[in-house]
PDB file of C-alpha atoms in Angstrom:
ATOM      1  CA  UNK A   1     133.167 -54.762  84.446  1.00 41.00           C
ATOM      2  CA  UNK A   2     132.300 -53.186  87.790  1.00 40.00           C
ATOM      3  CA  UNK A   3     130.848 -49.691  87.531  1.00 42.00           C
ATOM      4  CA  UNK A   4     133.171 -47.044  89.043  1.00 43.00           C
ATOM      5  CA  UNK A   5     131.828 -45.181  92.052  1.00 45.00           C
ATOM      6  CA  UNK A   6     130.313 -42.003  90.515  1.00 40.00           C
ATOM      7  CA  UNK A   7     131.504 -39.809  93.405  1.00 37.00           C
ATOM      8  CA  UNK A   8     135.040 -41.157  93.158  1.00 44.00           C
ATOM      9  CA  UNK A   9     135.046 -40.633  89.393  1.00 42.00           C
ATOM     10  CA  UNK A  10     133.777 -37.061  89.693  1.00 42.00           C
ATOM     11  CA  UNK A  11     136.340 -36.262  92.406  1.00 41.00           C
ATOM     12  CA  UNK A  12     139.237 -37.557  90.334  1.00 43.00           C
ATOM     13  CA  UNK A  13     138.073 -35.829  87.171  1.00 39.00           C
ATOM     14  CA  UNK A  14     137.652 -32.561  89.101  1.00 43.00           C
ATOM     15  CA  UNK A  15     141.207 -32.945  90.401  1.00 43.00           C
ATOM     16  CA  UNK A  16     142.514 -33.584  86.912  1.00 44.00           C
ATOM     17  CA  UNK A  17     140.725 -30.597  85.486  1.00 39.00           C
ATOM     18  CA  UNK A  18     142.060 -28.369  88.295  1.00 43.00           C
ATOM     19  CA  UNK A  19     145.668 -29.505  87.961  1.00 43.00           C
ATOM     20  CA  UNK A  20     147.867 -27.014  86.085  1.00 40.00           C
ATOM     21  CA  UNK A  21     148.541 -28.004  82.481  1.00 36.00           C
ATOM     22  CA  UNK A  22     151.478 -26.750  80.456  1.00 33.00           C
ATOM     23  CA  UNK A  23     151.408 -29.289  77.622  1.00 34.00           C
ATOM     24  CA  UNK A  24     148.475 -30.628  75.647  1.00 32.00           C
ATOM     25  CA  UNK A  25     147.498 -34.192  76.521  1.00 32.00           C
ATOM     26  CA  UNK A  26     147.689 -36.655  73.624  1.00 34.00           C
ATOM     27  CA  UNK A  27     145.164 -39.407  73.135  1.00 33.00           C
ATOM     28  CA  UNK A  28     146.638 -42.655  74.421  1.00 34.00           C
ATOM     29  CA  UNK A  29     145.079 -46.082  74.209  1.00 35.00           C
ATOM     30  CA  UNK A  30     145.445 -48.610  77.004  1.00 36.00           C
ATOM     31  CA  UNK A  31     147.680 -50.758  74.834  1.00 34.00           C
ATOM     32  CA  UNK A  32     150.307 -47.982  74.893  1.00 38.00           C
ATOM     33  CA  UNK A  33     150.816 -48.272  78.639  1.00 44.00           C
ATOM     34  CA  UNK A  34     154.047 -50.254  78.290  1.00 53.00           C
ATOM     35  CA  UNK A  35     157.167 -48.595  76.919  1.00 57.00           C
ATOM     36  CA  UNK A  36     160.812 -49.582  77.056  1.00 80.00           C
ATOM     37  CA  UNK A  37     163.465 -46.963  77.801  1.00 94.00           C
ATOM     38  CA  UNK A  38     167.178 -47.844  77.627  1.00 96.00           C
ATOM     39  CA  UNK A  39     167.691 -46.469  81.145  1.00 96.00           C
ATOM     40  CA  UNK A  40     165.621 -44.854  83.909  1.00 97.00           C
ATOM     41  CA  UNK A  41     167.684 -43.788  86.925  1.00 98.00           C
ATOM     42  CA  UNK A  42     165.958 -42.401  90.027  1.00 98.00           C
ATOM     43  CA  UNK A  43     167.502 -39.672  92.189  1.00 97.00           C
ATOM     44  CA  UNK A  44     166.364 -40.643  95.685  1.00 94.00           C
ATOM     45  CA  UNK A  45     168.062 -39.958  99.041  1.00 88.00           C
ATOM     46  CA  UNK A  46     170.553 -41.146 101.603  1.00 83.00           C
ATOM     47  CA  UNK A  47     171.237 -44.843 102.106  1.00 82.00           C
ATOM     48  CA  UNK A  48     169.167 -46.217 104.959  1.00 75.00           C
ATOM     49  CA  UNK A  49     166.317 -43.820 104.303  1.00 79.00           C
ATOM     50  CA  UNK A  50     162.828 -44.837 103.270  1.00 80.00           C
ATOM     51  CA  UNK A  51     163.032 -43.056  99.912  1.00 83.00           C
ATOM     52  CA  UNK A  52     166.245 -44.753  98.857  1.00 89.00           C
ATOM     53  CA  UNK A  53     164.607 -48.067  99.733  1.00 88.00           C
ATOM     54  CA  UNK A  54     161.508 -47.099  97.724  1.00 90.00           C
ATOM     55  CA  UNK A  55     163.660 -46.065  94.754  1.00 94.00           C
ATOM     56  CA  UNK A  56     165.436 -49.422  94.851  1.00 95.00           C
ATOM     57  CA  UNK A  57     162.093 -51.243  94.720  1.00 94.00           C
ATOM     58  CA  UNK A  58     160.823 -48.983  91.937  1.00 96.00           C
ATOM     59  CA  UNK A  59     163.968 -49.349  89.836  1.00 96.00           C
ATOM     60  CA  UNK A  60     163.731 -53.131  90.126  1.00 96.00           C
ATOM     61  CA  UNK A  61     160.062 -53.044  89.105  1.00 96.00           C
ATOM     62  CA  UNK A  62     160.784 -50.765  86.123  1.00 97.00           C
ATOM     63  CA  UNK A  63     163.192 -53.365  84.774  1.00 95.00           C
ATOM     64  CA  UNK A  64     161.061 -56.384  85.675  1.00 94.00           C
ATOM     65  CA  UNK A  65     157.973 -54.903  84.020  1.00 94.00           C
ATOM     66  CA  UNK A  66     159.864 -53.999  80.846  1.00 95.00           C
ATOM     67  CA  UNK A  67     159.512 -50.240  81.212  1.00 97.00           C
ATOM     68  CA  UNK A  68     163.291 -49.795  81.289  1.00 97.00           C
ATOM     69  CA  UNK A  69     166.142 -52.013  80.207  1.00 96.00           C
ATOM     70  CA  UNK A  70     168.238 -50.708  83.104  1.00 96.00           C
ATOM     71  CA  UNK A  71     167.361 -48.687  86.179  1.00 97.00           C
ATOM     72  CA  UNK A  72     169.101 -47.775  89.393  1.00 97.00           C
ATOM     73  CA  UNK A  73     168.453 -45.782  92.580  1.00 96.00           C
ATOM     74  CA  UNK A  74     170.941 -42.932  92.975  1.00 96.00           C
ATOM     75  CA  UNK A  75     172.130 -42.023  96.475  1.00 94.00           C
ATOM     76  CA  UNK A  76     171.793 -38.278  97.050  1.00 91.00           C
ATOM     77  CA  UNK A  77     171.292 -35.583  99.676  1.00 82.00           C
ATOM     78  CA  UNK A  78     167.613 -35.533  98.651  1.00 79.00           C
ATOM     79  CA  UNK A  79     165.187 -33.036  97.128  1.00 88.00           C
ATOM     80  CA  UNK A  80     167.150 -30.066  95.755  1.00 88.00           C
ATOM     81  CA  UNK A  81     170.035 -32.220  94.539  1.00 91.00           C
ATOM     82  CA  UNK A  82     167.534 -34.630  92.986  1.00 94.00           C
ATOM     83  CA  UNK A  83     165.852 -31.852  91.023  1.00 94.00           C
ATOM     84  CA  UNK A  84     169.239 -30.562  89.904  1.00 93.00           C
ATOM     85  CA  UNK A  85     170.186 -34.024  88.651  1.00 95.00           C
ATOM     86  CA  UNK A  86     166.840 -34.286  86.865  1.00 96.00           C
ATOM     87  CA  UNK A  87     167.094 -31.031  84.915  1.00 94.00           C
ATOM     88  CA  UNK A  88     170.786 -31.590  84.137  1.00 94.00           C
ATOM     89  CA  UNK A  89     170.159 -35.076  82.757  1.00 94.00           C
ATOM     90  CA  UNK A  90     171.929 -36.937  85.563  1.00 96.00           C
ATOM     91  CA  UNK A  91     168.676 -38.710  86.467  1.00 97.00           C
ATOM     92  CA  UNK A  92     165.479 -39.533  84.579  1.00 97.00           C
ATOM     93  CA  UNK A  93     163.175 -39.506  87.619  1.00 98.00           C
ATOM     94  CA  UNK A  94     163.502 -37.729  90.950  1.00 98.00           C
ATOM     95  CA  UNK A  95     161.910 -37.868  94.378  1.00 95.00           C
ATOM     96  CA  UNK A  96     161.348 -34.446  95.934  1.00 93.00           C
ATOM     97  CA  UNK A  97     159.240 -32.779  98.588  1.00 92.00           C
ATOM     98  CA  UNK A  98     156.360 -30.711  97.232  1.00 93.00           C
ATOM     99  CA  UNK A  99     157.535 -27.511  98.941  1.00 92.00           C
ATOM    100  CA  UNK A 100     161.052 -27.933  97.563  1.00 91.00           C
ATOM    101  CA  UNK A 101     159.631 -28.518  94.074  1.00 93.00           C
ATOM    102  CA  UNK A 102     157.552 -25.335  94.331  1.00 91.00           C
ATOM    103  CA  UNK A 103     160.587 -23.324  95.478  1.00 90.00           C
ATOM    104  CA  UNK A 104     162.810 -24.846  92.776  1.00 91.00           C
ATOM    105  CA  UNK A 105     160.318 -23.944  90.055  1.00 89.00           C
ATOM    106  CA  UNK A 106     159.944 -20.373  91.323  1.00 85.00           C
ATOM    107  CA  UNK A 107     163.706 -19.801  91.553  1.00 85.00           C
ATOM    108  CA  UNK A 108     164.676 -21.609  88.339  1.00 79.00           C
ATOM    109  CA  UNK A 109     162.326 -20.363  85.639  1.00 74.00           C
ATOM    110  CA  UNK A 110     164.636 -21.768  82.969  1.00 71.00           C
ATOM    111  CA  UNK A 111     164.057 -25.228  84.454  1.00 65.00           C
ATOM    112  CA  UNK A 112     160.283 -25.006  84.754  1.00 68.00           C
ATOM    113  CA  UNK A 113     159.872 -27.993  82.422  1.00 86.00           C
ATOM    114  CA  UNK A 114     159.531 -30.569  85.174  1.00 94.00           C
ATOM    115  CA  UNK A 115     156.303 -32.460  85.766  1.00 96.00           C
ATOM    116  CA  UNK A 116     154.839 -34.594  88.522  1.00 97.00           C
ATOM    117  CA  UNK A 117     154.037 -38.250  87.919  1.00 97.00           C
ATOM    118  CA  UNK A 118     152.391 -38.632  91.302  1.00 95.00           C
ATOM    119  CA  UNK A 119     152.526 -38.316  95.066  1.00 93.00           C
ATOM    120  CA  UNK A 120     154.281 -41.430  96.274  1.00 91.00           C
ATOM    121  CA  UNK A 121     154.371 -41.062 100.047  1.00 87.00           C
ATOM    122  CA  UNK A 122     153.985 -38.701 102.996  1.00 86.00           C
ATOM    123  CA  UNK A 123     157.000 -37.074 104.584  1.00 88.00           C
ATOM    124  CA  UNK A 124     157.094 -36.459 108.352  1.00 92.00           C
ATOM    125  CA  UNK A 125     159.087 -33.653 109.939  1.00 95.00           C
ATOM    126  CA  UNK A 126     161.076 -34.999 112.881  1.00 96.00           C
ATOM    127  CA  UNK A 127     162.545 -32.625 115.467  1.00 97.00           C
ATOM    128  CA  UNK A 128     164.754 -34.841 117.608  1.00 98.00           C
ATOM    129  CA  UNK A 129     166.373 -34.049 120.970  1.00 98.00           C
ATOM    130  CA  UNK A 130     168.073 -36.104 123.628  1.00 96.00           C
ATOM    131  CA  UNK A 131     165.949 -36.808 126.686  1.00 94.00           C
ATOM    132  CA  UNK A 132     167.027 -34.572 129.523  1.00 91.00           C
ATOM    133  CA  UNK A 133     168.165 -31.801 127.174  1.00 94.00           C
ATOM    134  CA  UNK A 134     165.658 -29.358 128.628  1.00 95.00           C
ATOM    135  CA  UNK A 135     164.303 -28.661 125.138  1.00 97.00           C
ATOM    136  CA  UNK A 136     160.543 -29.111 125.108  1.00 96.00           C
ATOM    137  CA  UNK A 137     159.499 -26.859 122.235  1.00 96.00           C
ATOM    138  CA  UNK A 138     160.818 -24.457 119.605  1.00 96.00           C
ATOM    139  CA  UNK A 139     160.679 -21.754 122.296  1.00 96.00           C
ATOM    140  CA  UNK A 140     163.708 -23.421 123.904  1.00 97.00           C
ATOM    141  CA  UNK A 141     165.850 -23.152 120.755  1.00 98.00           C
ATOM    142  CA  UNK A 142     167.497 -19.715 121.303  1.00 97.00           C
ATOM    143  CA  UNK A 143     171.190 -20.191 121.981  1.00 96.00           C
ATOM    144  CA  UNK A 144     171.097 -23.890 121.108  1.00 97.00           C
ATOM    145  CA  UNK A 145     172.918 -25.727 118.298  1.00 98.00           C
ATOM    146  CA  UNK A 146     170.682 -27.471 115.790  1.00 97.00           C
ATOM    147  CA  UNK A 147     171.281 -29.634 112.755  1.00 97.00           C
ATOM    148  CA  UNK A 148     169.092 -28.216 109.988  1.00 95.00           C
ATOM    149  CA  UNK A 149     169.608 -30.756 107.200  1.00 92.00           C
ATOM    150  CA  UNK A 150     171.996 -30.888 104.261  1.00 88.00           C
ATOM    151  CA  UNK A 151     172.154 -27.671 102.254  1.00 84.00           C
ATOM    152  CA  UNK A 152     169.283 -27.556  99.774  1.00 77.00           C
ATOM    153  CA  UNK A 153     167.643 -30.704 101.109  1.00 83.00           C
ATOM    154  CA  UNK A 154     163.920 -30.875 101.777  1.00 84.00           C
ATOM    155  CA  UNK A 155     164.742 -30.922 105.492  1.00 90.00           C
ATOM    156  CA  UNK A 156     166.716 -27.705 105.142  1.00 91.00           C
ATOM    157  CA  UNK A 157     164.072 -25.924 103.030  1.00 89.00           C
ATOM    158  CA  UNK A 158     161.186 -26.743 105.373  1.00 93.00           C
ATOM    159  CA  UNK A 159     163.305 -26.260 108.483  1.00 95.00           C
ATOM    160  CA  UNK A 160     164.247 -22.739 107.383  1.00 95.00           C
ATOM    161  CA  UNK A 161     160.574 -21.919 106.949  1.00 95.00           C
ATOM    162  CA  UNK A 162     159.737 -23.309 110.391  1.00 97.00           C
ATOM    163  CA  UNK A 163     162.490 -21.265 112.030  1.00 97.00           C
ATOM    164  CA  UNK A 164     161.304 -18.176 110.155  1.00 97.00           C
ATOM    165  CA  UNK A 165     157.622 -18.392 111.091  1.00 97.00           C
ATOM    166  CA  UNK A 166     158.559 -19.286 114.684  1.00 96.00           C
ATOM    167  CA  UNK A 167     160.480 -16.004 114.932  1.00 97.00           C
ATOM    168  CA  UNK A 168     163.787 -17.728 115.591  1.00 97.00           C
ATOM    169  CA  UNK A 169     165.563 -16.210 112.581  1.00 96.00           C
ATOM    170  CA  UNK A 170     165.160 -12.702 114.031  1.00 95.00           C
ATOM    171  CA  UNK A 171     165.549 -13.660 117.705  1.00 96.00           C
ATOM    172  CA  UNK A 172     168.122 -11.744 119.722  1.00 96.00           C
ATOM    173  CA  UNK A 173     169.865 -15.056 120.388  1.00 96.00           C
ATOM    174  CA  UNK A 174     169.094 -17.218 117.345  1.00 96.00           C
ATOM    175  CA  UNK A 175     170.052 -20.888 117.394  1.00 97.00           C
ATOM    176  CA  UNK A 176     173.331 -21.846 115.769  1.00 97.00           C
ATOM    177  CA  UNK A 177     172.612 -23.842 112.618  1.00 97.00           C
ATOM    178  CA  UNK A 178     174.676 -26.655 111.171  1.00 97.00           C
ATOM    179  CA  UNK A 179     173.822 -28.054 107.755  1.00 95.00           C
ATOM    180  CA  UNK A 180     174.004 -31.782 108.382  1.00 94.00           C
ATOM    181  CA  UNK A 181     172.375 -34.608 106.434  1.00 87.00           C
ATOM    182  CA  UNK A 182     170.490 -37.011 108.644  1.00 84.00           C
ATOM    183  CA  UNK A 183     173.273 -39.607 108.857  1.00 88.00           C
ATOM    184  CA  UNK A 184     175.842 -37.011 109.946  1.00 93.00           C
ATOM    185  CA  UNK A 185     173.176 -35.248 112.022  1.00 96.00           C
ATOM    186  CA  UNK A 186     172.197 -38.330 113.987  1.00 96.00           C
ATOM    187  CA  UNK A 187     175.862 -39.017 114.673  1.00 96.00           C
ATOM    188  CA  UNK A 188     176.379 -35.429 115.871  1.00 97.00           C
ATOM    189  CA  UNK A 189     173.305 -35.708 118.123  1.00 97.00           C
ATOM    190  CA  UNK A 190     174.561 -38.978 119.589  1.00 96.00           C
ATOM    191  CA  UNK A 191     177.933 -37.332 120.327  1.00 96.00           C
ATOM    192  CA  UNK A 192     176.329 -34.301 121.968  1.00 96.00           C
ATOM    193  CA  UNK A 193     177.734 -31.915 119.348  1.00 97.00           C
ATOM    194  CA  UNK A 194     174.265 -30.578 118.535  1.00 98.00           C
ATOM    195  CA  UNK A 195     171.266 -30.084 120.807  1.00 97.00           C
ATOM    196  CA  UNK A 196     168.519 -30.863 118.293  1.00 98.00           C
ATOM    197  CA  UNK A 197     168.181 -32.269 114.809  1.00 98.00           C
ATOM    198  CA  UNK A 198     165.710 -31.594 112.025  1.00 97.00           C
ATOM    199  CA  UNK A 199     165.006 -34.629 109.878  1.00 93.00           C
ATOM    200  CA  UNK A 200     162.338 -34.832 107.173  1.00 87.00           C
ATOM    201  CA  UNK A 201     161.690 -38.296 105.881  1.00 82.00           C
ATOM    202  CA  UNK A 202     159.386 -41.179 105.247  1.00 78.00           C
ATOM    203  CA  UNK A 203     158.454 -43.069 108.373  1.00 80.00           C
ATOM    204  CA  UNK A 204     160.151 -44.800 110.006  1.00 83.00           C
ATOM    205  CA  UNK A 205     163.710 -43.571 109.448  1.00 85.00           C
ATOM    206  CA  UNK A 206     165.771 -46.690 110.045  1.00 85.00           C
ATOM    207  CA  UNK A 207     168.944 -44.959 111.381  1.00 89.00           C
ATOM    208  CA  UNK A 208     166.764 -43.069 113.877  1.00 93.00           C
ATOM    209  CA  UNK A 209     165.244 -46.367 114.989  1.00 92.00           C
ATOM    210  CA  UNK A 210     168.740 -47.728 115.532  1.00 93.00           C
ATOM    211  CA  UNK A 211     169.842 -44.677 117.514  1.00 96.00           C
ATOM    212  CA  UNK A 212     166.695 -44.768 119.679  1.00 96.00           C
ATOM    213  CA  UNK A 213     167.655 -48.293 120.706  1.00 96.00           C
ATOM    214  CA  UNK A 214     170.865 -46.903 122.204  1.00 95.00           C
ATOM    215  CA  UNK A 215     169.885 -43.456 123.494  1.00 96.00           C
ATOM    216  CA  UNK A 216     166.866 -41.895 125.213  1.00 96.00           C
ATOM    217  CA  UNK A 217     165.415 -39.505 122.652  1.00 97.00           C
ATOM    218  CA  UNK A 218     162.325 -37.344 122.328  1.00 97.00           C
ATOM    219  CA  UNK A 219     160.425 -35.892 119.380  1.00 97.00           C
ATOM    220  CA  UNK A 220     159.093 -32.348 119.686  1.00 97.00           C
ATOM    221  CA  UNK A 221     155.585 -31.325 118.704  1.00 96.00           C
ATOM    222  CA  UNK A 222     156.151 -28.476 116.238  1.00 94.00           C
ATOM    223  CA  UNK A 223     152.624 -28.407 114.838  1.00 95.00           C
ATOM    224  CA  UNK A 224     151.886 -25.083 116.564  1.00 94.00           C
ATOM    225  CA  UNK A 225     153.598 -23.249 113.687  1.00 96.00           C
ATOM    226  CA  UNK A 226     151.379 -24.963 111.109  1.00 97.00           C
ATOM    227  CA  UNK A 227     148.865 -22.078 110.798  1.00 97.00           C
ATOM    228  CA  UNK A 228     151.687 -19.628 110.045  1.00 97.00           C
ATOM    229  CA  UNK A 229     153.237 -22.033 107.540  1.00 96.00           C
ATOM    230  CA  UNK A 230     149.913 -22.476 105.778  1.00 95.00           C
ATOM    231  CA  UNK A 231     149.388 -18.724 105.614  1.00 96.00           C
ATOM    232  CA  UNK A 232     152.830 -18.178 104.106  1.00 95.00           C
ATOM    233  CA  UNK A 233     152.825 -21.252 101.836  1.00 93.00           C
ATOM    234  CA  UNK A 234     149.251 -22.339 101.028  1.00 92.00           C
ATOM    235  CA  UNK A 235     148.437 -25.875  99.981  1.00 89.00           C
ATOM    236  CA  UNK A 236     151.701 -27.531 101.008  1.00 93.00           C
ATOM    237  CA  UNK A 237     151.649 -28.447 104.698  1.00 94.00           C
ATOM    238  CA  UNK A 238     149.481 -30.881 106.682  1.00 92.00           C
ATOM    239  CA  UNK A 239     149.125 -31.884 110.308  1.00 94.00           C
ATOM    240  CA  UNK A 240     150.281 -35.487 110.693  1.00 93.00           C
ATOM    241  CA  UNK A 241     151.062 -37.815 113.593  1.00 93.00           C
ATOM    242  CA  UNK A 242     154.145 -39.852 114.376  1.00 94.00           C
ATOM    243  CA  UNK A 243     152.578 -42.607 116.508  1.00 92.00           C
ATOM    244  CA  UNK A 244     154.078 -43.629 119.814  1.00 94.00           C
ATOM    245  CA  UNK A 245     156.748 -46.349 119.632  1.00 91.00           C
ATOM    246  CA  UNK A 246     157.304 -45.799 115.924  1.00 91.00           C
ATOM    247  CA  UNK A 247     160.787 -45.370 117.341  1.00 94.00           C
ATOM    248  CA  UNK A 248     161.636 -47.426 120.446  1.00 95.00           C
ATOM    249  CA  UNK A 249     160.494 -45.730 123.638  1.00 94.00           C
ATOM    250  CA  UNK A 250     159.583 -42.397 121.992  1.00 96.00           C
ATOM    251  CA  UNK A 251     156.053 -41.066 122.635  1.00 94.00           C
ATOM    252  CA  UNK A 252     153.922 -40.031 119.680  1.00 94.00           C
ATOM    253  CA  UNK A 253     153.684 -36.384 118.593  1.00 96.00           C
ATOM    254  CA  UNK A 254     151.830 -34.184 116.163  1.00 96.00           C
ATOM    255  CA  UNK A 255     154.052 -32.748 113.490  1.00 96.00           C
ATOM    256  CA  UNK A 256     154.121 -31.331 109.961  1.00 96.00           C
ATOM    257  CA  UNK A 257     153.760 -33.398 106.802  1.00 93.00           C
ATOM    258  CA  UNK A 258     154.575 -32.695 103.161  1.00 93.00           C
ATOM    259  CA  UNK A 259     153.885 -34.837 100.119  1.00 91.00           C
ATOM    260  CA  UNK A 260     156.819 -36.520  98.420  1.00 91.00           C
ATOM    261  CA  UNK A 261     156.472 -36.393  94.641  1.00 95.00           C
ATOM    262  CA  UNK A 262     157.927 -38.484  91.853  1.00 96.00           C
ATOM    263  CA  UNK A 263     159.082 -35.966  89.251  1.00 98.00           C
ATOM    264  CA  UNK A 264     160.155 -36.233  85.622  1.00 98.00           C
ATOM    265  CA  UNK A 265     161.208 -33.879  82.857  1.00 96.00           C
ATOM    266  CA  UNK A 266     158.515 -32.748  80.439  1.00 94.00           C
ATOM    267  CA  UNK A 267     160.344 -34.482  77.597  1.00 95.00           C
ATOM    268  CA  UNK A 268     159.918 -37.944  79.140  1.00 97.00           C
ATOM    269  CA  UNK A 269     157.866 -39.788  76.505  1.00 96.00           C
ATOM    270  CA  UNK A 270     154.164 -39.784  77.315  1.00 97.00           C
ATOM    271  CA  UNK A 271     153.926 -43.570  76.941  1.00 96.00           C
ATOM    272  CA  UNK A 272     156.728 -44.011  79.461  1.00 97.00           C
ATOM    273  CA  UNK A 273     155.191 -41.611  81.976  1.00 97.00           C
ATOM    274  CA  UNK A 274     151.865 -43.392  81.648  1.00 97.00           C
ATOM    275  CA  UNK A 275     153.493 -46.796  82.107  1.00 97.00           C
ATOM    276  CA  UNK A 276     155.266 -45.630  85.287  1.00 97.00           C
ATOM    277  CA  UNK A 277     152.037 -44.321  86.830  1.00 96.00           C
ATOM    278  CA  UNK A 278     150.156 -47.513  85.981  1.00 95.00           C
ATOM    279  CA  UNK A 279     153.010 -49.481  87.562  1.00 95.00           C
ATOM    280  CA  UNK A 280     152.767 -47.403  90.740  1.00 94.00           C
ATOM    281  CA  UNK A 281     149.008 -47.892  90.869  1.00 92.00           C
ATOM    282  CA  UNK A 282     148.880 -51.614  90.119  1.00 91.00           C
ATOM    283  CA  UNK A 283     152.006 -52.796  91.974  1.00 89.00           C
ATOM    284  CA  UNK A 284     151.649 -50.563  95.018  1.00 82.00           C
ATOM    285  CA  UNK A 285     152.062 -53.309  97.610  1.00 80.00           C
ATOM    286  CA  UNK A 286     155.372 -54.347  96.064  1.00 86.00           C
ATOM    287  CA  UNK A 287     156.712 -50.806  96.292  1.00 86.00           C
ATOM    288  CA  UNK A 288     156.309 -50.221 100.043  1.00 76.00           C
ATOM    289  CA  UNK A 289     159.612 -50.880 101.854  1.00 71.00           C
ATOM    290  CA  UNK A 290     159.275 -53.615 104.456  1.00 71.00           C
ATOM    291  CA  UNK A 291     160.237 -51.213 107.251  1.00 62.00           C
ATOM    292  CA  UNK A 292     157.310 -48.931 106.309  1.00 59.00           C
ATOM    293  CA  UNK A 293     154.609 -51.566 105.814  1.00 50.00           C
ATOM    294  CA  UNK A 294     151.402 -50.485 107.536  1.00 48.00           C
ATOM    295  CA  UNK A 295     152.711 -46.934 107.982  1.00 56.00           C
ATOM    296  CA  UNK A 296     153.144 -45.634 104.446  1.00 61.00           C
ATOM    297  CA  UNK A 297     150.498 -46.235 101.802  1.00 62.00           C
ATOM    298  CA  UNK A 298     150.608 -45.927  98.029  1.00 73.00           C
ATOM    299  CA  UNK A 299     147.195 -45.907  96.320  1.00 77.00           C
ATOM    300  CA  UNK A 300     145.736 -44.623  93.031  1.00 75.00           C
ATOM    301  CA  UNK A 301     143.684 -42.128  95.054  1.00 80.00           C
ATOM    302  CA  UNK A 302     146.687 -40.591  96.847  1.00 84.00           C
ATOM    303  CA  UNK A 303     148.973 -40.713  93.801  1.00 90.00           C
ATOM    304  CA  UNK A 304     147.064 -37.934  92.089  1.00 90.00           C
ATOM    305  CA  UNK A 305     147.447 -35.440  94.977  1.00 88.00           C
ATOM    306  CA  UNK A 306     150.478 -33.517  93.700  1.00 91.00           C
ATOM    307  CA  UNK A 307     150.098 -30.340  95.814  1.00 89.00           C
ATOM    308  CA  UNK A 308     149.341 -28.185  92.785  1.00 90.00           C
ATOM    309  CA  UNK A 309     152.364 -29.263  90.755  1.00 92.00           C
ATOM    310  CA  UNK A 310     151.526 -29.825  87.071  1.00 94.00           C
ATOM    311  CA  UNK A 311     151.067 -33.421  85.974  1.00 95.00           C
ATOM    312  CA  UNK A 312     152.969 -34.919  83.082  1.00 97.00           C
ATOM    313  CA  UNK A 313     150.496 -35.488  80.188  1.00 97.00           C
ATOM    314  CA  UNK A 314     151.230 -39.212  80.251  1.00 97.00           C
ATOM    315  CA  UNK A 315     150.419 -39.281  83.976  1.00 96.00           C
ATOM    316  CA  UNK A 316     147.126 -37.483  83.321  1.00 95.00           C
ATOM    317  CA  UNK A 317     146.259 -40.116  80.728  1.00 96.00           C
ATOM    318  CA  UNK A 318     147.033 -42.878  83.221  1.00 95.00           C
ATOM    319  CA  UNK A 319     144.784 -41.349  85.891  1.00 93.00           C
ATOM    320  CA  UNK A 320     141.953 -40.944  83.407  1.00 93.00           C
ATOM    321  CA  UNK A 321     142.355 -44.611  82.464  1.00 92.00           C
ATOM    322  CA  UNK A 322     142.391 -45.662  86.116  1.00 88.00           C
ATOM    323  CA  UNK A 323     139.409 -43.567  87.189  1.00 81.00           C
ATOM    324  CA  UNK A 324     137.525 -42.662  84.006  1.00 67.00           C
TER     325      UNK A 324
END
């Protein structure tokens, strides 16, 4: 057996030791990595989005690998709804942005028993305007109409924070906000009913690609508010890049990124949680949607970066097995 890189092993173990722990970790042998649940449904996102596509691939793999007898990807309005479904028993797994998870846990102490299985992908904040709109930055937002994401969605949560730190919430002429999911939002933008649209998603967002083939669009660089966001909400936000021509004819921009986490309830059996993490780590290439190949990456090293959210004990055991 090849010796693990000592630096890599120390880094992973340090990360594991630093991660918050709310339940004791049982001793699990490698032969316990496979477990069969009657059903594992995944609360994901809107149809056409990268996370719904990922959830479809994951649900298929859960059944194929014998981890669940049945599994399906649930269409939702994303993060907050997903977490609600998870704690209420309407889903067994949920995809959610790290900042939305942190806010959900702080505002719902009675539902603090949710745990991270891993960071599955990076989310990219898109601020979309029509070319020729005259909007070049957040400074041009006063008096404009913007789509801020479906109520409670990850887009809405992060967008509200961006507007706040940019001073637009207290501006003498604040922008008019409309809570639109990205499908409805893109339609409203195409019809000229809104001037700008916030959209937080895995890259690329297929409906945005389709709209960019019909209309001249631009993405705004909103990374200038990143220092204020980091001061207000440490450990959650990164500077990321949407490369040029990710969407037809749209130049690349710097923007804000947040980790997307796969969450579970604390009462998910440890063997099942471990089996899911090992599946993510060993079948990564099969779980990247075709539209995101070469853009999004799922690796054992990035899986463990859960933005300070506590790991499920079964997930901790899986990472120790992978890196120990």
